[in-house]
Coordinates of N, CA, C and O in Angstrom, one line a residue:
X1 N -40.4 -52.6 -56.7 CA -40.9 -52.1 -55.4 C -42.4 -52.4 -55.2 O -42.9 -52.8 -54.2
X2 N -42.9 -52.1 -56.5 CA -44.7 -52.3 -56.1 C -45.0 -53.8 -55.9 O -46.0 -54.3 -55.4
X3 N -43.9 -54.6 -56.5 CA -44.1 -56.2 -56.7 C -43.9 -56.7 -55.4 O -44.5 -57.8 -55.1
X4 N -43.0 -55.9 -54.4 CA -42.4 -56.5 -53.2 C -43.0 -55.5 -51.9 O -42.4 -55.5 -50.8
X5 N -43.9 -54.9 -52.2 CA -44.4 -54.0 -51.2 C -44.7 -54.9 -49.8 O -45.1 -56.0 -50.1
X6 N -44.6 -54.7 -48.8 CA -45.0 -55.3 -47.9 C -46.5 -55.1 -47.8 O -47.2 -56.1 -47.7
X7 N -46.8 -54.3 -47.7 CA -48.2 -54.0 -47.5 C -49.0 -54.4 -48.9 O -48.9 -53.7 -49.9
X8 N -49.8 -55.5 -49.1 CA -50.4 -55.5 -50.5 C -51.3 -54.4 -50.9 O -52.3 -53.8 -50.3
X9 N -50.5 -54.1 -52.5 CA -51.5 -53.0 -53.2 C -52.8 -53.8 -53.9 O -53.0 -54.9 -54.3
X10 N -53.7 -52.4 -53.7 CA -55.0 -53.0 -54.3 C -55.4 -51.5 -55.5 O -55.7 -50.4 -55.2
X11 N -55.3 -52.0 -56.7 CA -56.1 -50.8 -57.7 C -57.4 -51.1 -58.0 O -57.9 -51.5 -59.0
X12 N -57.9 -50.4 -56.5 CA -59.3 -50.4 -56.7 C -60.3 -49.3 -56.5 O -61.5 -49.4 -56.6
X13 N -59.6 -48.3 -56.3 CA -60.2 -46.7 -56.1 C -60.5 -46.3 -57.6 O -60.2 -46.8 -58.6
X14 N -61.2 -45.2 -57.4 CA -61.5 -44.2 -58.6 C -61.3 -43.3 -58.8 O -61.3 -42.8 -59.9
X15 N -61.0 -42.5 -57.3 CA -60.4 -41.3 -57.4 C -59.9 -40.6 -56.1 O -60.2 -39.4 -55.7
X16 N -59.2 -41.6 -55.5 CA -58.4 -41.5 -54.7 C -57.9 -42.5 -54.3 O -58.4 -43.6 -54.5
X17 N -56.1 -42.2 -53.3 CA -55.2 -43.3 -53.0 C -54.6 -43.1 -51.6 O -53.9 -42.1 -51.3
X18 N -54.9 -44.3 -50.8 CA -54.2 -43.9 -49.3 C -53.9 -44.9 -48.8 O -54.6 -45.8 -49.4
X19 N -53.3 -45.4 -48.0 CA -52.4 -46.4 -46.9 C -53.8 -46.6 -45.8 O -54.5 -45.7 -45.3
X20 N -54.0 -48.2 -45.6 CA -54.7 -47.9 -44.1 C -54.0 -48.6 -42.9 O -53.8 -49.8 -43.0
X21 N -53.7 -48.1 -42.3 CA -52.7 -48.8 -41.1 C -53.9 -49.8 -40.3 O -53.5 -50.6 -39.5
X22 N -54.8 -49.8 -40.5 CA -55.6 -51.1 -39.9 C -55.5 -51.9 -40.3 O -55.1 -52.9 -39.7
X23 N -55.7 -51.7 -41.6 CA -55.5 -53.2 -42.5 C -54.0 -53.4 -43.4 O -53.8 -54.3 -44.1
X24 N -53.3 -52.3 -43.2 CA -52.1 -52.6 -43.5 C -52.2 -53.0 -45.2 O -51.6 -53.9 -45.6
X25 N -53.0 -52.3 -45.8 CA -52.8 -52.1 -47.4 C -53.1 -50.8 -48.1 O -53.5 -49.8 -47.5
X26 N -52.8 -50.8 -49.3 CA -52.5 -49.7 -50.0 C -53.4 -50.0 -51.0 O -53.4 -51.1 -51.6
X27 N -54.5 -49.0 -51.5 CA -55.2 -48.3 -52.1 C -55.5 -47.5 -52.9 O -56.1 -46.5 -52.5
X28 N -55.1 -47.5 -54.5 CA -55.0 -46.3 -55.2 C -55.8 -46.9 -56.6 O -56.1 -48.1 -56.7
X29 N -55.9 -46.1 -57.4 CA -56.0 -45.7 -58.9 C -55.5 -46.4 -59.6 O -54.3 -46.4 -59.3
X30 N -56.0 -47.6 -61.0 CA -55.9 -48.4 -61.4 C -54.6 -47.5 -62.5 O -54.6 -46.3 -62.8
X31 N -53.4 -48.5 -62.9 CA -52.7 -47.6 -63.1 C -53.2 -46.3 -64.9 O -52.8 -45.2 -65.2
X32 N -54.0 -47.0 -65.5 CA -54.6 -46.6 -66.7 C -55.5 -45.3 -66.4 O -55.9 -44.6 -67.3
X33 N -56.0 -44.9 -65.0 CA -56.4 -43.5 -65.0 C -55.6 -42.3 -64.3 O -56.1 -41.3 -63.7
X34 N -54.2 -42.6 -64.6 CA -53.1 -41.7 -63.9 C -52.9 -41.3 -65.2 O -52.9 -42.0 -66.2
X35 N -52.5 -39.9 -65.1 CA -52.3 -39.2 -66.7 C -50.7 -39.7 -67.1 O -50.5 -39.7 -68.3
X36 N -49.8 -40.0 -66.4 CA -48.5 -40.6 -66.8 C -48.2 -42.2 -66.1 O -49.2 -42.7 -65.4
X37 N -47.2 -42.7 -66.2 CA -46.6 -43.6 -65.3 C -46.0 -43.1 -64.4 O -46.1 -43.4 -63.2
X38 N -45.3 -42.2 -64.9 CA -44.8 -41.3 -63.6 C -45.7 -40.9 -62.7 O -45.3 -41.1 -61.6
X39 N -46.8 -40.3 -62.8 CA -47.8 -40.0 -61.7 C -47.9 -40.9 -60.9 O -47.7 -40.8 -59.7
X40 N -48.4 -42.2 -61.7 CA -48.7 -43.3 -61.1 C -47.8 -43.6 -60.2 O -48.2 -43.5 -59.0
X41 N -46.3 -44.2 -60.4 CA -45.3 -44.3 -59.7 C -45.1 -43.2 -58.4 O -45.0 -43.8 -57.3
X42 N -45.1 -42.4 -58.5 CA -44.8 -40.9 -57.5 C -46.1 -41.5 -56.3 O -45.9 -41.7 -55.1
X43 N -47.5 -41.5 -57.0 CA -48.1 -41.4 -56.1 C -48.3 -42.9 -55.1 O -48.6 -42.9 -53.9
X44 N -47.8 -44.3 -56.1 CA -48.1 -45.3 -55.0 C -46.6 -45.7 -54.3 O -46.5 -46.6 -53.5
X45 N -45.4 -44.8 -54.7 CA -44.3 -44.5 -53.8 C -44.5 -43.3 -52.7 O -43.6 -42.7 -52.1
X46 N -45.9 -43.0 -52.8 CA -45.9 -41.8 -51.4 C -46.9 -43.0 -50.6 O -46.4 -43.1 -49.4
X47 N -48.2 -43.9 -50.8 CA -48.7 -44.7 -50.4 C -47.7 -45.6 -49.4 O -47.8 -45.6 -48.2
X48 N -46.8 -46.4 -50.3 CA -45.8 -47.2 -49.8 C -45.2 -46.5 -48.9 O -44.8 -47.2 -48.0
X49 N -45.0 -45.2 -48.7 CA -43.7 -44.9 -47.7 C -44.5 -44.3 -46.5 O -44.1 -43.9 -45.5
X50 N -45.9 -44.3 -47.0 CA -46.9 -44.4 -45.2 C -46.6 -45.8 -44.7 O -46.4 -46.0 -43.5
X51 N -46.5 -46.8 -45.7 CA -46.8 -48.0 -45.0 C -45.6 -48.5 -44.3 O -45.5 -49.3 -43.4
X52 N -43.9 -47.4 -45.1 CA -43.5 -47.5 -43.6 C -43.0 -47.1 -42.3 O -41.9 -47.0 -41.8
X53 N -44.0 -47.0 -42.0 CA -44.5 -45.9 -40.5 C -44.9 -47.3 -39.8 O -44.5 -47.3 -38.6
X54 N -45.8 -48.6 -40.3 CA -46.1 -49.4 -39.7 C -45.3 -49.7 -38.4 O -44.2 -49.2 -38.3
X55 N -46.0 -50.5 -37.4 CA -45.3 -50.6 -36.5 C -44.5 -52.0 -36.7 O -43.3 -52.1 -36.2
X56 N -45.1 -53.0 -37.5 CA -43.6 -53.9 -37.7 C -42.8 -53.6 -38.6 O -42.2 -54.5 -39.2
X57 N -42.6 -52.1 -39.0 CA -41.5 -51.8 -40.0 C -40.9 -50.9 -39.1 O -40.3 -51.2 -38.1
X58 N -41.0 -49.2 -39.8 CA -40.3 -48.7 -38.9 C -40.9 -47.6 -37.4 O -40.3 -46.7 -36.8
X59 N -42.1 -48.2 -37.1 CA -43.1 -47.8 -36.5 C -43.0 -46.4 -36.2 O -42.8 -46.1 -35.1
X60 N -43.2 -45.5 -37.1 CA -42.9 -43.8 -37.3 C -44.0 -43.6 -36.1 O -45.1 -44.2 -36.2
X61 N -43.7 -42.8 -35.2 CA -44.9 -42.5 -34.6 C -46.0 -41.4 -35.0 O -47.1 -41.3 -34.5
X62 N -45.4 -40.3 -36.4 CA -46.7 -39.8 -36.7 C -47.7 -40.4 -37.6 O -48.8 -39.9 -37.8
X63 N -47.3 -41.8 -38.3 CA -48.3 -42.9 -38.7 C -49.6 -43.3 -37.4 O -50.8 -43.3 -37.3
X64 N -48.5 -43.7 -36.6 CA -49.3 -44.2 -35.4 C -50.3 -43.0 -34.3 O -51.1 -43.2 -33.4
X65 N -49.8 -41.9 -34.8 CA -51.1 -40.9 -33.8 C -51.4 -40.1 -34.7 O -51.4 -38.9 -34.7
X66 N -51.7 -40.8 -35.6 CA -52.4 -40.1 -37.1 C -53.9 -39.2 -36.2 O -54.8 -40.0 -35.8
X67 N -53.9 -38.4 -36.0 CA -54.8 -37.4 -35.5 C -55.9 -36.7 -36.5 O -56.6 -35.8 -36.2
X68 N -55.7 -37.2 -37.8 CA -56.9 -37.1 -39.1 C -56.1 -35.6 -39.4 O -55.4 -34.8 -38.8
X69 N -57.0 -35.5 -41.0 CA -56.7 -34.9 -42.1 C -56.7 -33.1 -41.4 O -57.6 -32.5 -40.9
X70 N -55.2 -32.8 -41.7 CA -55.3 -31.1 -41.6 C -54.8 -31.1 -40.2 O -53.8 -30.4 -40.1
X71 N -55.2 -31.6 -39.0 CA -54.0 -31.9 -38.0 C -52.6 -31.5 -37.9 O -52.1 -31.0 -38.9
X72 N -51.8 -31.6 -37.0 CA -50.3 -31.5 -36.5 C -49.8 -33.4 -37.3 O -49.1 -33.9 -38.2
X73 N -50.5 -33.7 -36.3 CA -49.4 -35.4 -36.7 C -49.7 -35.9 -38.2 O -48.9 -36.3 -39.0
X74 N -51.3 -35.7 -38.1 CA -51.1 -36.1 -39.3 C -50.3 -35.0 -41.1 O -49.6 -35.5 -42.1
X75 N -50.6 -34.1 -40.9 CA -49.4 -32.9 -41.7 C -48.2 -33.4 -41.6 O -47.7 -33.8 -42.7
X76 N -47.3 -33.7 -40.4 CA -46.1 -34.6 -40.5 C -46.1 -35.8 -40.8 O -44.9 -36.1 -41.2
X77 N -46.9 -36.7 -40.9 CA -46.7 -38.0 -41.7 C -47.1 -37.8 -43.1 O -46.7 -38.5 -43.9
X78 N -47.7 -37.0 -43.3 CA -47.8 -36.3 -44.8 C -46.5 -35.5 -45.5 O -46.1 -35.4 -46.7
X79 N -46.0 -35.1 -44.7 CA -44.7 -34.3 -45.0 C -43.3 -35.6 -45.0 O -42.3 -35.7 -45.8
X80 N -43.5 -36.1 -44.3 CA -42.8 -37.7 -44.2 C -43.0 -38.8 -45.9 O -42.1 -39.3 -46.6
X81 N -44.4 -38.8 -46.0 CA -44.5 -39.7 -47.6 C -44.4 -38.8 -48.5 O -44.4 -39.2 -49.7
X82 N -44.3 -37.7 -48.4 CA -44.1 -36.8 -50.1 C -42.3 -36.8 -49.8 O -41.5 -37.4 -50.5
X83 N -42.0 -36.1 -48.6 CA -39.9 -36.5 -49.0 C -39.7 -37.7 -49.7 O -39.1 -37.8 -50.8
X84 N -40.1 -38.8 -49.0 CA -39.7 -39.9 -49.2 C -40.2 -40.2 -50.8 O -39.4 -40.6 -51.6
X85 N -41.5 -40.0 -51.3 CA -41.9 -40.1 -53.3 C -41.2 -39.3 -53.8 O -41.1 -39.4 -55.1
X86 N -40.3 -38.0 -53.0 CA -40.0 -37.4 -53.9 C -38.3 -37.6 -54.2 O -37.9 -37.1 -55.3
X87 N -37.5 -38.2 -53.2 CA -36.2 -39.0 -53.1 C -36.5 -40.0 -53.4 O -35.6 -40.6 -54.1
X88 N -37.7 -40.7 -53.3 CA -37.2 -41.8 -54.7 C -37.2 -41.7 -55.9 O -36.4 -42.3 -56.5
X89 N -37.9 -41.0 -56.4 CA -38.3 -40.0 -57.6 C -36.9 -40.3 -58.4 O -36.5 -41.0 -59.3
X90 N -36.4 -38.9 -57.2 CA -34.8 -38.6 -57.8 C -34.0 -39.5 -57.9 O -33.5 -39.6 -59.0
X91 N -33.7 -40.4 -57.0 CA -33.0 -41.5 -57.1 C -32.6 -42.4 -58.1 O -31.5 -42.6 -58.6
X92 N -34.3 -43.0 -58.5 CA -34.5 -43.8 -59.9 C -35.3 -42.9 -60.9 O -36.4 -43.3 -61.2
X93 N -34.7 -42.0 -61.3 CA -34.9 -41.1 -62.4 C -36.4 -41.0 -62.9 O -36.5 -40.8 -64.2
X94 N -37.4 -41.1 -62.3 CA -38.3 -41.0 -62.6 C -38.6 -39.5 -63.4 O -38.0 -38.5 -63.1
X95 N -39.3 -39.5 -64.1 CA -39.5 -37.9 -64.7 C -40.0 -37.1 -63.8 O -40.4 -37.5 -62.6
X96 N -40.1 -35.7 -64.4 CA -40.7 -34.8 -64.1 C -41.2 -33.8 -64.8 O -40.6 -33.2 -65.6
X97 N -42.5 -33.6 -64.5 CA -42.9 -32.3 -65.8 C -43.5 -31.7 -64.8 O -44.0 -32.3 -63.9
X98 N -43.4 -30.1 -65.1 CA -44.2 -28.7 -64.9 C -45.6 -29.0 -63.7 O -45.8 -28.3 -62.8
X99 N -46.4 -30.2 -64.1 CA -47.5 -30.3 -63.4 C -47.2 -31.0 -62.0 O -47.7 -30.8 -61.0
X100 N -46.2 -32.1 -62.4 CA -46.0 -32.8 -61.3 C -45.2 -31.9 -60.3 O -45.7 -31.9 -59.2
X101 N -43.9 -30.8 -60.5 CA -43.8 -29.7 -59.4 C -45.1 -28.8 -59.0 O -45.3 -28.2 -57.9
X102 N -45.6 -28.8 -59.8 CA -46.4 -27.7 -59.2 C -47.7 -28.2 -57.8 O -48.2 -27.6 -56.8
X103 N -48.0 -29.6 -58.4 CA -48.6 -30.7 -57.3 C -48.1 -31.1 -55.8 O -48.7 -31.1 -54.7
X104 N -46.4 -31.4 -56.2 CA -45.8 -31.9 -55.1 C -45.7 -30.0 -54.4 O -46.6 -29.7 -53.6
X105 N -45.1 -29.3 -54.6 CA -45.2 -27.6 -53.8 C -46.5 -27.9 -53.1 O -46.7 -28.2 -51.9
X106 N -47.6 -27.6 -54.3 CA -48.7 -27.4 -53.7 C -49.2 -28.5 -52.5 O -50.0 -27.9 -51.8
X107 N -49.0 -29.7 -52.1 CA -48.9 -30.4 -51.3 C -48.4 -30.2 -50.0 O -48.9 -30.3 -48.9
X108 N -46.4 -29.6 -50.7 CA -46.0 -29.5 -49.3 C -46.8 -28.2 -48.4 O -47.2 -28.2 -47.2
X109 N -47.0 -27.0 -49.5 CA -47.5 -26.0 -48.8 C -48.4 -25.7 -47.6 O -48.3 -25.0 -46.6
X110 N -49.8 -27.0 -48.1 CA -50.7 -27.4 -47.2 C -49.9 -27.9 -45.3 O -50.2 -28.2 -44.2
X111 N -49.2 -27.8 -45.8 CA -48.3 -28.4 -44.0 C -47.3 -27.9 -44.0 O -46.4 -28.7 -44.0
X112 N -46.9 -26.3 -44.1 CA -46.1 -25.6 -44.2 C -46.3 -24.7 -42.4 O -45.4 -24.1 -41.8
X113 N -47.5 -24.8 -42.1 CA -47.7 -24.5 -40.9 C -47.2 -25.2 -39.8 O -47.0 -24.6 -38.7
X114 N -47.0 -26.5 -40.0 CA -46.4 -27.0 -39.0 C -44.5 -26.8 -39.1 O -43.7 -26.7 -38.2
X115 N -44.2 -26.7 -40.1 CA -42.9 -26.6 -40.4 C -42.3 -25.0 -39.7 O -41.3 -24.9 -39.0
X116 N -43.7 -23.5 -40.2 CA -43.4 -22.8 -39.1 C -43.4 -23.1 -37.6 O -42.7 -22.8 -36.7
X117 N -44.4 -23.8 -37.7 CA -44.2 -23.8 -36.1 C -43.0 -24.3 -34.8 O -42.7 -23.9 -33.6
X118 N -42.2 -25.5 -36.0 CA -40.9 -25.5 -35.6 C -40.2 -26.2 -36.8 O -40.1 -27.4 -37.2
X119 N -39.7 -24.9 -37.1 CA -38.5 -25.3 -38.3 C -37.8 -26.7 -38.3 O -37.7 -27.5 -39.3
X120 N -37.2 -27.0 -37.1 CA -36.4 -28.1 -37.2 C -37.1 -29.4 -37.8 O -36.6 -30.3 -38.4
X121 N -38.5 -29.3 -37.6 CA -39.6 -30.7 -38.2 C -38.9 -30.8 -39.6 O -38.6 -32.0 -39.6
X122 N -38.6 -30.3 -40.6 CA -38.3 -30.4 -41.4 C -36.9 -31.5 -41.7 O -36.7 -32.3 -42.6
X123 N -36.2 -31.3 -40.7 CA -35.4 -31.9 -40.7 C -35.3 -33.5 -40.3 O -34.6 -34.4 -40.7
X124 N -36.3 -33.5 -39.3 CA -36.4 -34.6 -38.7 C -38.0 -35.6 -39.7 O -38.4 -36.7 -39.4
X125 N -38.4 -35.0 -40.6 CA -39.1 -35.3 -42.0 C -38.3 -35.8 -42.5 O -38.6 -37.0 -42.5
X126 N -37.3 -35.5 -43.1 CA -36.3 -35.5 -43.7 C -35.2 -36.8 -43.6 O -35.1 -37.6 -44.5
X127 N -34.6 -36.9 -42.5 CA -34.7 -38.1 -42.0 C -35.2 -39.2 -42.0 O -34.6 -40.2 -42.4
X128 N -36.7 -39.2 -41.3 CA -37.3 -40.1 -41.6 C -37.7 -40.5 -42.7 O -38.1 -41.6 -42.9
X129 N -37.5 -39.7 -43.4 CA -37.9 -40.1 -45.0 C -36.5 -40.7 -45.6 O -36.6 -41.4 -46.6
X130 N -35.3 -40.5 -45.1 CA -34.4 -41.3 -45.8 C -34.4 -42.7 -45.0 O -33.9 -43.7 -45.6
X131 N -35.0 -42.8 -44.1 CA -35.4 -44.2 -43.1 C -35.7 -45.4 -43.9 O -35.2 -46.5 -44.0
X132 N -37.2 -44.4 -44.6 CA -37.9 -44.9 -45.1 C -37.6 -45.8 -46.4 O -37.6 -47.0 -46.5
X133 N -37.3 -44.6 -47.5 CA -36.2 -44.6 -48.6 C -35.4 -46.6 -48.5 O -35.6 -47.7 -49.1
X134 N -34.7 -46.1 -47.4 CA -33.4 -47.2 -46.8 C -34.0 -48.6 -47.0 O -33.5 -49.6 -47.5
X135 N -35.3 -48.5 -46.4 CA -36.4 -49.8 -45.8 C -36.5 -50.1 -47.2 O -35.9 -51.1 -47.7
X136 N -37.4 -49.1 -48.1 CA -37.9 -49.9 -49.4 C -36.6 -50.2 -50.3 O -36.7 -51.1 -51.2
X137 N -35.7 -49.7 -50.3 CA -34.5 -50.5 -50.8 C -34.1 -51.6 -50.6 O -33.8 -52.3 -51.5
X138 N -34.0 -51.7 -49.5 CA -33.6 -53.1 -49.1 C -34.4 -54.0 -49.2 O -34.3 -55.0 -50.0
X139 N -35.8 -53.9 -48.2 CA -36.9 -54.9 -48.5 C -37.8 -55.0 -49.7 O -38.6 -55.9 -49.9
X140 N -37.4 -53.9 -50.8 CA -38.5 -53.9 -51.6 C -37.9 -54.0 -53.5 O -38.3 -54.7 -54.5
X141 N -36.8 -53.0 -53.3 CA -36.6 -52.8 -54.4 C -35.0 -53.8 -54.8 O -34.7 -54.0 -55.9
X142 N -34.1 -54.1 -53.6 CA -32.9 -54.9 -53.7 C -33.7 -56.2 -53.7 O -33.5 -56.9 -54.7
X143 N -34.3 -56.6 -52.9 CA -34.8 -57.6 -52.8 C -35.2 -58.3 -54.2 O -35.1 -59.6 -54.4
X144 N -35.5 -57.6 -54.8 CA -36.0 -57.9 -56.4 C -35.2 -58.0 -57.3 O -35.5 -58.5 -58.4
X145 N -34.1 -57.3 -57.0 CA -33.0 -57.3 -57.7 C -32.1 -58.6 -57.4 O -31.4 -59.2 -58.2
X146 N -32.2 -58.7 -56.3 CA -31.3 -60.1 -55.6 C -32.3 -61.5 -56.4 O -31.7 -62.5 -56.7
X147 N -33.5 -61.4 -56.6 CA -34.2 -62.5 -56.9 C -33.4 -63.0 -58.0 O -32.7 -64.0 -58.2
X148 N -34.1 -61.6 -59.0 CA -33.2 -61.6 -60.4 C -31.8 -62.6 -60.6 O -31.6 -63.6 -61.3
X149 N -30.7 -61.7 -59.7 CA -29.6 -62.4 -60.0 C -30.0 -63.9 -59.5 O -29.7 -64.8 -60.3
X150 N -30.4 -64.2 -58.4 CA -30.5 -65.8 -58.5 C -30.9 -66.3 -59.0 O -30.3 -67.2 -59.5
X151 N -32.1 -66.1 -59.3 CA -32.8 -66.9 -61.1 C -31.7 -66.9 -62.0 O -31.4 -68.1 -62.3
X152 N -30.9 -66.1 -62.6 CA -30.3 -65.7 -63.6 C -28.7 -66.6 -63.3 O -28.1 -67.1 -64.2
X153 N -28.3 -66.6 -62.2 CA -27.5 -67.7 -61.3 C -27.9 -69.1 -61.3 O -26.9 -69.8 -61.2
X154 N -29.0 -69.8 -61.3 CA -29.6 -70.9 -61.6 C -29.4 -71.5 -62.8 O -28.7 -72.4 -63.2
X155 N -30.2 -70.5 -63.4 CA -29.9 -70.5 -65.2 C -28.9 -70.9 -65.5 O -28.9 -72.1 -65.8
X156 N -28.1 -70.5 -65.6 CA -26.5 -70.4 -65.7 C -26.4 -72.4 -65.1 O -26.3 -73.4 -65.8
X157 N -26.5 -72.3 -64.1 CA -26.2 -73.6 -63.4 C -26.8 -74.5 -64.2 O -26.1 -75.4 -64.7
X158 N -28.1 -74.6 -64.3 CA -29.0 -75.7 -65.0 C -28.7 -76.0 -66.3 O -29.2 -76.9 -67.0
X159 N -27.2 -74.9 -66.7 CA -27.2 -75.4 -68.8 C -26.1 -76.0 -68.3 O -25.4 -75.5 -67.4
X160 N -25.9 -77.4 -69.1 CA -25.3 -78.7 -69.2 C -23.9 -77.7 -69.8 O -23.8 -76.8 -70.6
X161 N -22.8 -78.4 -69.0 CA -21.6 -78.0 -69.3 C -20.9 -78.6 -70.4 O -19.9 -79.3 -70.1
X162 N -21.1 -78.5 -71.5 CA -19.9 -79.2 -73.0 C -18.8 -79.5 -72.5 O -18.3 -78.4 -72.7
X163 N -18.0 -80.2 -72.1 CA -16.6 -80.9 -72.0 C -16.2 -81.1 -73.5 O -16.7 -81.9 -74.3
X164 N -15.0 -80.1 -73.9 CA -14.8 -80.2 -75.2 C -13.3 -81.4 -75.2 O -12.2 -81.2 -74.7
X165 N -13.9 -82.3 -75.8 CA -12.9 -83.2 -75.7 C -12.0 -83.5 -77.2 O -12.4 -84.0 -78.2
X166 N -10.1 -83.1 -76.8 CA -9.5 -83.6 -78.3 C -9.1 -84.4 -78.0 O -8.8 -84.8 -76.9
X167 N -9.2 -84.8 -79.0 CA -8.1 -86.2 -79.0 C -6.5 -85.9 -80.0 O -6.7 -85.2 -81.0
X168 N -5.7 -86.3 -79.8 CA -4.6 -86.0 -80.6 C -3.7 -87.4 -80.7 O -4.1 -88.4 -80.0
X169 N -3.0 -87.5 -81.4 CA -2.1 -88.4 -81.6 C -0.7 -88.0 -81.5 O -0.3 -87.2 -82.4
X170 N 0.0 -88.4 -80.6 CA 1.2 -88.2 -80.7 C 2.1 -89.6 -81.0 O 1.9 -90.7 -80.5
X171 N 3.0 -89.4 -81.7 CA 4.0 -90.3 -82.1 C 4.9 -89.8 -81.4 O 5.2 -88.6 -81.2
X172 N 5.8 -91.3 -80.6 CA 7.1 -90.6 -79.5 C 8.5 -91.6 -80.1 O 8.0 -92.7 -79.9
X173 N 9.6 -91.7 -80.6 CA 10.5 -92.4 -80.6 C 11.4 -92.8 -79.3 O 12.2 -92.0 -78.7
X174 N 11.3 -94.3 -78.9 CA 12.4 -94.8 -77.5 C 13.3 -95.3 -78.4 O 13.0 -95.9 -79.5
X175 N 14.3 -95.2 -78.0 CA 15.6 -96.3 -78.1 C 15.2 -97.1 -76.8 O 14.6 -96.7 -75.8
X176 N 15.7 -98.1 -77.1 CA 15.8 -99.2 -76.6 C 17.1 -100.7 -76.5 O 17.5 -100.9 -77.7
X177 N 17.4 -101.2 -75.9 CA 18.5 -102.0 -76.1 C 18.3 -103.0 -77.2 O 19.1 -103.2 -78.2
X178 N 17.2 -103.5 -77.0 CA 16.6 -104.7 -77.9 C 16.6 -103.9 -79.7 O 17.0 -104.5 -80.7
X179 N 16.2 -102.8 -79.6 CA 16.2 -102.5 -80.9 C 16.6 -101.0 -81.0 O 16.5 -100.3 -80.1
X180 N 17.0 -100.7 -82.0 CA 17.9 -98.9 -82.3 C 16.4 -98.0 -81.5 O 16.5 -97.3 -80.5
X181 N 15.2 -98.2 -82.1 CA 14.0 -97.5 -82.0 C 13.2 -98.2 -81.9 O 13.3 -99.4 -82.2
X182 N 11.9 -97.4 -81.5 CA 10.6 -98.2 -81.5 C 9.3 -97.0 -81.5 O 9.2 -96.1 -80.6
X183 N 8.5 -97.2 -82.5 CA 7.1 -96.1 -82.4 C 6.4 -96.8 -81.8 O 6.1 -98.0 -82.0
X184 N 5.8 -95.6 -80.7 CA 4.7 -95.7 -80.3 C 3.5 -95.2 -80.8 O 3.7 -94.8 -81.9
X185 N 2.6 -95.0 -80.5 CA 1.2 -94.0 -80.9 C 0.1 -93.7 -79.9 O -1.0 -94.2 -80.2
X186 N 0.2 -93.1 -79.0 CA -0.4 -92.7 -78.1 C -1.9 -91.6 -78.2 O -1.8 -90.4 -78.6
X187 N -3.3 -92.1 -78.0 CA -3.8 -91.3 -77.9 C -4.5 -91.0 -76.7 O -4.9 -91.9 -76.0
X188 N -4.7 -90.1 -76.5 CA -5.3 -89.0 -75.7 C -6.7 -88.1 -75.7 O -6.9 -87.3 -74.9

């Protein structure tokens, strides 16, 4: 997924990680100062699934009227990349320990006000985050998997095929007019 991202990752922050829709890359924490791989993973699969909001992907429009931090739109495209890290999470079994729920809650909590304001957002989050999900599967993480098998399909092609060749001898007895019998010796 991180190899096939559309949006190229850069581990060049120190202590913080975010998506820019201007320049259409992703921004985070070199993976050696995330306390797990799991963190690591969780957090540049919530990066990735801003990126797709892009408008040549699946142009989410609360990507696109990103209205800045603490906001309406922007709370829902925040509520949009934590479903989506957190269904992939589950998906491909990433772990989970004690700190990392208590992170992702505390996350959603912060944009819990817009979910009061109309319950159904949740659903249509929800949604969109399986959109999302759909996209990096296909373009990100099957994609990689399809490479695989064609390499691995090549391979296969490129080793020289052994033709195992016997030979045998058979002996056959004809009658014939000219004589009672006659051997032959045939090989093959």
């Amino acid at each position: 997924m991180l190899k096939n991202s559309e949006a190229k990752i850069f581990y060049d922050q120190a202590n913080r990680n975010f998506y820019s829709l201007a320049k259409d890359e992703i921004h985070v924490m070199p993976r050696e100062k995330f306390k797990t791989m799991d963190a690591f993973y969780a957090t540049t699969g919530h990066e990735i699934a801003h990126s797709t909001g892009a408008q040549k992907r699946l142009d989410r429009q609360t990507l696109k009227n990103n209205d800045g931090f603490g906001k309406e739109n922007y709370a829902r495209e925040e509520l949009r990349a934590e479903l989506t890290s957190m269904f992939l999470q589950q998906r491909y079994n990433v772990k989970f320990d004690e700190k990392h729920y208590e992170n992702h809650a505390a996350y959603l909590q912060n944009w819990a006000q817009v979910i009061r304001n109309d319950p159904n957002e949740i659903y249509r989050a929800a949604a969109d985050a399986e959109k999302a999900i759909g996209y990096i599967e296909t373009r990100m993480i099957q994609k990689n998997l399809a490479k695989e098998k064609s390499v691995q399909k090549e391979t296969t092609l490129e080793k020289p095929i052994q033709k195992r060749v016997i030979k045998q001898k058979i002996t056959m007895k004809f009658d014939t007019q000219k004589s009672k019998s006659k051997e032959r010796t045939l090989t093959r």
